[in-house]
Amino acid sequence: SSASPRRALATARAPQTLFDSLDTFTDRHVGPDESETAFMLSKLGYDSMESFLSATVPPKIRVADSTISNSSIPALSESELHARAKELGRLNKSFKSYIGMGYHNAVVPPVILRNVMENPAWYTPYTPYQPEIAQGRLESLVNYQTMVMSLTSMDIANASLLDEATAAAEGMVMAYVASNQKKNTFFVDKAVLPQTISVLRTRAKGFGINLVIGDASTALNDEALRSDLSGVLVQYPDVNGLISDYGDLAKSVHSAGALVICATDLLALTVLKPPGEWGADIVLGNSARFGVPAGYGGPHGAFFAVTEKLKRKMPGRLIGRSKDTMGNPAYRLALQTREQHIRREKATSNICTSQALLANMAAMYAVYHGPVGLIRIAQKVHFFTQLLKSSVELLGFKVTNTAYFDTLTIDVSSVPEGAQLVHAAAAMEAINLRRIDDKHVGVTLDESVSRTDLMALTNVFLMASRRDPAVLESLPLPTQAAFPDELLRTSEFLPHPVFNTHHSETEMLRYIFHLASKDLGLVHAMIPLGSCTMKLNSTSSMIPLTWPEFGGVHPFAPSEQVEGYKQIIKELESDLCKITGFHACSVQPNSGAAGEYAGLTVIRAYHESRGEGHRDVCLIPLSAHGTNPASAVMAGLKVVAVKTHQDGNLDLEDLKAKAEKHKDNLAAFMITYPSTFGVFEDGVADACKIIHDFGGQVYLDGANLNAQVGLTNPAVCGGDVCHMNLHKTFAIPHGGGGPGVGPICVAEHLAPFLPSHPVISTGGNKAIDAVAAAPFGSASILLISWAYIKMLGGNGLSESTNVALLNANYMAHRLSGHYNLRFKNSNGRVAHELLIDLAEFDKSAGLKVTDFAKRLQDYGFHPPTCSWPISTCMLIEPTESETLEEIDRFCEAMIQIRQEAEDIITGKQPKENNLLKNAPHPLSAIVLSDKDWNRPYSREAAAYPMPWLKEKKFWPTVSRIDDAYGDLNLICDCPSVEELASS
Amino acid sequence: SSASPRRALATARAPQTLFDSLDTFTDRHVGPDESETAFMLSKLGYDSMESFLSATVPPKIRVADSTISNSSIPALSESELHARAKELGRLNKSFKSYIGMGYHNAVVPPVILRNVMENPAWYTPYTPYQPEIAQGRLESLVNYQTMVMSLTSMDIANASLLDEATAAAEGMVMAYVASNQKKNTFFVDKAVLPQTISVLRTRAKGFGINLVIGDASTALNDEALRSDLSGVLVQYPDVNGLISDYGDLAKSVHSAGALVICATDLLALTVLKPPGEWGADIVLGNSARFGVPAGYGGPHGAFFAVTEKLKRKMPGRLIGRSKDTMGNPAYRLALQTREQHIRREKATSNICTSQALLANMAAMYAVYHGPVGLIRIAQKVHFFTQLLKSSVELLGFKVTNTAYFDTLTIDVSSVPEGAQLVHAAAAMEAINLRRIDDKHVGVTLDESVSRTDLMALTNVFLMASRRDPAVLESLPLPTQAAFPDELLRTSEFLPHPVFNTHHSETEMLRYIFHLASKDLGLVHAMIPLGSCTMKLNSTSSMIPLTWPEFGGVHPFAPSEQVEGYKQIIKELESDLCKITGFHACSVQPNSGAAGEYAGLTVIRAYHESRGEGHRDVCLIPLSAHGTNPASAVMAGLKVVAVKTHQDGNLDLEDLKAKAEKHKDNLAAFMITYPSTFGVFEDGVADACKIIHDFGGQVYLDGANLNAQVGLTNPAVCGGDVCHMNLHKTFAIPHGGGGPGVGPICVAEHLAPFLPSHPVISTGGNKAIDAVAAAPFGSASILLISWAYIKMLGGNGLSESTNVALLNANYMAHRLSGHYNLRFKNSNGRVAHELLIDLAEFDKSAGLKVTDFAKRLQDYGFHPPTCSWPISTCMLIEPTESETLEEIDRFCEAMIQIRQEAEDIITGKQPKENNLLKNAPHPLSAIVLSDKDWNRPYSREAAAYPMPWLKEKKFWPTVSRIDDAYGDLNLICDCPSVEELASS
Ligand SMILES: Cc1ncc(COP(=O)(O)O)c(C=O)c1O
Ligand SMILES: Cc1ncc(COP(=O)(O)O)c(C=O)c1O
Ligand SMILES: O=C([O-])O
């Protein structure tokens, strides 16, 4: 590729192409260049991309090239994309929102914004399933857990759920499960957030729970209700800002044998008696207020904490402290490994991707402010709220909630058309208040409110009151808290060193960088996790995300203020429909699993609408991802497994037999395509036809959509609904374990059922209730996928898929002489990932999949997906973003490890003390003297098995971690002063 | 610091303070909190900060506390600062500039923007004087050198100079020196950039060079001129866009025994015959067009390349390849070490801080685009320029430069008042063109020009022409280059692997992170370099820098378009005057050394204006930084050294004697205060008085201003002018070796002489010529210091200085039992830094300063300044941003190293093979087997001498580097394909 300007200028390229933008994205996104793809094709024996594709994808499901091309989706260059994003961003009006209802304006400390949220070292890693190369974010997630435990005074907290509403639903189901699914009634106080109630409705329906909404202060005396009661949910402070003492309520609920669930606010808990101290069993809420932008509704982390008794039943990920083989402390995911915690049809929760990045931002926020800083913030917010209350009262209005922290419900009926006047005055000040009714408005204050803001806010009420400003001159300054003394927090919180150390920006910066240095992300090497599609998360797509035009928007802002967001969502939905071949889209679900659940719930609603509500059987292949059966159960379906053949293909006979057997009740069939075994099955269309023939609907799990774009689509395959993981195919960074977005696309007949929202209108005309707290889910990160699609355009999208397939097949080709490639199609081709089986090594050398995986860490690579969908296998997905060179490096590592295994097979190396069993080798091992090293191989062989590692190597920071020890000695908070002192 | 919300809310803080902003900056910037400062004060035996300060700073030079307080400089919170910056940014009108004249619109690849320019791992390190912990940026700077060498076809290039104009001045002086300072005439073609000519005027004056400006195509035949000619400077393409064949000119100049210097453009050189191929001896220019924003004039990197013959005389930093003690390849600064390359009074250049960060951005740009991408860009720019030419010709205008690359000079006199009409039409399209005269306008195109932009540009001429748009329909498409075939580049460029590998964003990202992982920056640990003030570079101050409102502005944009910039500069100048006690300020100088030169030149002009042009003696203490005498020489002054006493104080007797001796010709005295020995001398005011008494002016080197702010100031000390290093005291990040800003503040009588600019009006009414290319120097980064000052406010500024002094004194206290503290004042106090003398260890253990420094690397610290200002010493400056904990960690490391030295003194460890002599210990040493390790200490002792290193350690990536080998075998480009293949 040497440059010859003479030729270039003299013989001139076709002048037309000289008009093209220079910063086209496809060249940057797709790893291999033309010569590399040509090389790989020739290695595989093809003379063109098309001949390769024909051999790979079944012809009968191919769509025309024009379906996804630059004429259906035009391509923007990187700079054009930014110009367009700016233009749309300007359409979002920057009103200051005091709407509250669970959402606040956040102040993101700049050091966290730049070095966590905008830092690919933090946002590109995967979920920390490989703890030896993930100690940084694991420590930070433990900080998150500790922060939640300490502020709520609960025994244990997890590492985040998707949002407050779904967290509440998880709580409800836990209560139900705690009653052994015997007590059917769940009571919700009417002053719980409306979006939470809507999501509870959806979830209650799936589980057959009887949801009762009422006034918790009176309704719980009803004996009939008490006898069937599994749990009660209250909000503290509630949606109207009222703070109630729930101590007696808790006693009463406990005496009925039910659980108390409390949705709450972390900032308020710095000064309010924590729920753990008045008897709550489960405490949850949104932690976004701790430094995560509103972002038109998300992504935000939800927290979830429980009492000791409930800890082993908690949904979501829990990080625990354990130790490594050398006895050093080490963090890892507790009580679960990658897929095992998705307990298939026994599951009551399907959560997989959560909100790691946002949890980490919130944890860092607490680390930076520390307990004293957090109290300062709470004090100020409370003080300003008190001042506002005094002001509105001097102006003749009445605050209806007497005990409050940051939220006032104001009766403005002293002035005719009061609410209307107030909102009109607010609009003049570019302020949004909560719209309650004709007589009441709501105001919620937060950390971002400055003295000037407070004056503007006061001015709104002054204008509406038509009073003389002079009345405000007598404003009294508050002298005590605006809630009963008994509800003042008396207990200390966050005494741990980590929350009392990093309070200068320099220290904070170093802490953030130190943790990042322990974690392998896409900034270091390929992360070839099968089924996860860890591709480039481009800077261009990430940049607009942190523009204030998008960050500062409240999810319940009036429609005319969010024209930019609406346009982006519209365009994204439309493009996703083109790509899937479907008719309509909902972006509300916050993860792939949430998409599955939403899609199946839509299917159920469809059946019901046709009087076939009894259809409740869902067929699912054994090879399916654990979330599939879990989602089915949550949607109230009964799971029936379908077999696969030896060759990996679906057993169509078995499918037909089961479909026929359950024909009266057949609701759905869930299928992943290409299959989780990494091949495009020929029979997919036939399978779908069988299901349709028996009255069922087909749910297509879109985790593998990266293999389809432009070549085929779920509609052509025969599906009725699919979800997409925007955090896979559409390049939202995985955030070290979240956020994600799992929109669903549906065929026309299902469109009316797409989810609604209780505050902002969404969904079809026969919509199911909400599946997430925010109307458009994790709205702000939709920008990333929107940008990804717009920058690639149809041609780039198709090329990405083609190269993803080619990279995987080239890799399969290189590895297949050395490893057992488990499945391929009749032309010898795999799809966009490949499954290799390591079963043979167990017998011959006592080596398990894990040993190979950990040894790959020594080579600087993130291991592929292990032991799923087959326990003895590795599922490898390179994606289109990896260059030939990186793929070759990976193959060479794998081949060398195969040779290391050979040395064990042949007895050159002992079975119990060898390079694989002892892997990974951190520096703490390398520095040992020869005597302590005590291994039949050199440090060089351990650390630098390949020459390129000397130039560039990512080091695991601990040796292999003892999972059993950690699960037995479950410790999920960060070390205390005493522990640190004694270590 | 446990949090008791009960107390907090119930007994309420003074309500007034509850109104305060929460995100105040001082708490974040200053490392130690109240309890830590109290602890340090008590350790030093003081009961208050004031009693400590009184013992530290001479009372007679103290200023009132109110001088620098929140009433003189009010404090903004971090969010208030951003709001204010946004407001001011909006005042900069976003016109698209085609003004050219050396400045272009840059397209910064987003992956470079986010991961280099916005990444503290890249922007916070110091100049790579410690190469073992700086291999990343050293490699990148070698890429820069290679890129320049290859594109210019020159033998060797340096790692950047300050800007094109000063680079040209360096070239002129090199030519003068090459003639053994015998030939006094330097010829400059009149089509060289006007700002370059202005800077040459200034510099020629200092050296007594006779600058002749004329038409190079004719003037050089003059025999008188030829006989005194040292060099000729031409611009290629020239300011009007004309490309000339300078081959014959070069021959003619060479035959006169003079040098040919060519200012050029790297993008043009991808298609133009490079100057190295037609005989240039020195080639220079601005590399900003390679992905560095215009930023209203800078910072930008200037490149500088010479022939083999001249290489050892080249100014600026040169990175070379050498090897470490283990034989591994390693980069380091060649031909010079920290201070040695500043050759005091023998110097002909004073460059110290350069433009490392910007050079690295440009190098990364070339790495990302590669030769093929660069040609694509050049092709498009050229093609669009050709189209524009055809268009304006169809519209009846005439392009006067027939051979061109991207710039047209257009004669618009075919229409009455043509130029006026064109500029008016341009304004309507929000476009700036170059204003030449009534009949001519200039247009320069660049990479950022899209098809739409080109249409808008064409439309400007269409409107002015009043022609029918139909004439444009016959627009011919160009078929060949718009310059003679002989000037087409035929040679290949950038064949090196590094420029042909990282072309996908994923690969680029990994390369950027890989290099960053080798470099110790403030993100890792303290960088206690004495005299360098490596303090927090806050995110808040960095964020606005990359907003388009500030990045996209051309330095010659009309004044009414840059109201935001003007306001910021005005405020900054005003605050700097308050801080220094002076009357007026110029922000033009691009570095501290450039400030010195500017200040001394102002002093000379002042003397001249009073008929005392003969005053040419400059007194400088022996302890001064090397740039001081170098700057004096450049300003045409004779340097006379002044002695210091044994106790470190200036020898006032000697000063007086020398001042008296030279009284007739005394021009100036340069002094650093507090002195480079780290103490506040009592006699500073007396010294200044002596100078004034003998008719001299006092230049105060402000490198140590961080010790003065709010306590004293250069005016009170008796100075007439000072420079500030904004990249020290005022928190501009050092960028791994630049950028910097060295504004000067002056007393009222010197204000008329502040530097002018030939294009944009700056400076006083008797202004000297320009000292930098851009009117306001590195304008965009002035934002950082502006933000720093505004966020701290007067109180925070003073507190910063107080704590900087306290931290240094606490450190001196902790170290003084273990090391020989060289100087302190009569109360036992040092200033903001301390000098420890290691001379004793040479005799007792054969240990040099370097051995201690390299061993500190093993402890994860950046070593302090070594061997300056005293060769056996270390100068340590902690700054206010370091916490007590970090300072204690550093002291413990130093104390432990002292113990390691003791083991050598006592013979426990051998003199030639020990922890210090073998330091640093990279991983390549640690992995050796015991046999090869072969050292009388364990790997643990080498790598983890302190327990905290096991948790957090920064690893040197190579062992100690062999400087002598590198200087003998000078190789300054990156490895070729062949070399890489053979290694
Ligand atoms: C096949 C498949 N389906 C569903 C999911 C669940 O997606 P999420 O993690 O976004 O909930 C995954 C996640 O890896 C998957 O691989
Ligand atoms: C005392 C002193 N003067 C002048 C300078 C030169 O400043 P600059 O590197 O910005 O040119 C330095 C740089 O460290 C210095 O320490
Ligand atoms: O950079 C310095 O030489 O101080």
mmCIF file of C-alpha atoms in Angstrom, chain A residues 1-3, chain B residues 146-147 149-151 153 366 370-372 374 489 491-501 503 973-980:
data_model
loop_
_atom_site.group_PDB
_atom_site.id
_atom_site.type_symbol
_atom_site.label_atom_id
_atom_site.label_comp_id
_atom_site.label_asym_id
_atom_site.label_seq_id
_atom_site.Cartn_x
_atom_site.Cartn_y
_atom_site.Cartn_z
ATOM 1 C CA SER A 1 0.000 0.000 0.000
ATOM 2 C CA SER A 2 2.694 2.478 -0.914
ATOM 3 C CA ALA A 3 1.535 5.916 -1.839
ATOM 4 C CA THR B 146 9.735 10.368 10.876
ATOM 5 C CA MET B 147 6.637 11.886 9.342
ATOM 6 C CA MET B 149 11.563 13.663 7.550
ATOM 7 C CA SER B 150 9.660 11.547 5.098
ATOM 8 C CA LEU B 151 7.300 14.251 3.848
ATOM 9 C CA SER B 153 12.691 14.387 2.329
ATOM 10 C CA ALA B 366 -0.592 10.495 10.059
ATOM 11 C CA GLY B 370 -1.402 6.611 6.490
ATOM 12 C CA PRO B 371 0.150 7.716 3.201
ATOM 13 C CA VAL B 372 -2.815 6.621 1.130
ATOM 14 C CA LEU B 374 -3.118 11.608 3.298
ATOM 15 C CA ARG B 489 6.146 14.355 -6.024
ATOM 16 C CA SER B 491 9.002 9.668 -4.273
ATOM 17 C CA GLU B 492 7.189 7.393 -1.907
ATOM 18 C CA PHE B 493 6.640 8.484 1.686
ATOM 19 C CA LEU B 494 5.767 6.985 5.052
ATOM 20 C CA PRO B 495 6.447 3.355 4.100
ATOM 21 C CA HIS B 496 7.127 2.525 7.766
ATOM 22 C CA PRO B 497 4.852 -0.099 9.296
ATOM 23 C CA VAL B 498 3.531 2.249 11.960
ATOM 24 C CA PHE B 499 1.967 4.434 9.257
ATOM 25 C CA ASN B 500 0.453 1.474 7.483
ATOM 26 C CA THR B 501 -1.135 -0.529 10.272
ATOM 27 C CA HIS B 503 -6.162 2.429 10.101
ATOM 28 C CA ASP B 973 13.093 7.813 12.799
ATOM 29 C CA CYS B 974 10.894 4.839 13.482
ATOM 30 C CA PRO B 975 11.807 1.324 12.441
ATOM 31 C CA SER B 976 11.338 0.392 8.794
ATOM 32 C CA VAL B 977 9.725 -2.761 7.500
ATOM 33 C CA GLU B 978 13.140 -4.341 7.099
ATOM 34 C CA GLU B 979 14.275 -3.550 10.595
ATOM 35 C CA LEU B 980 11.082 -4.845 12.100
#
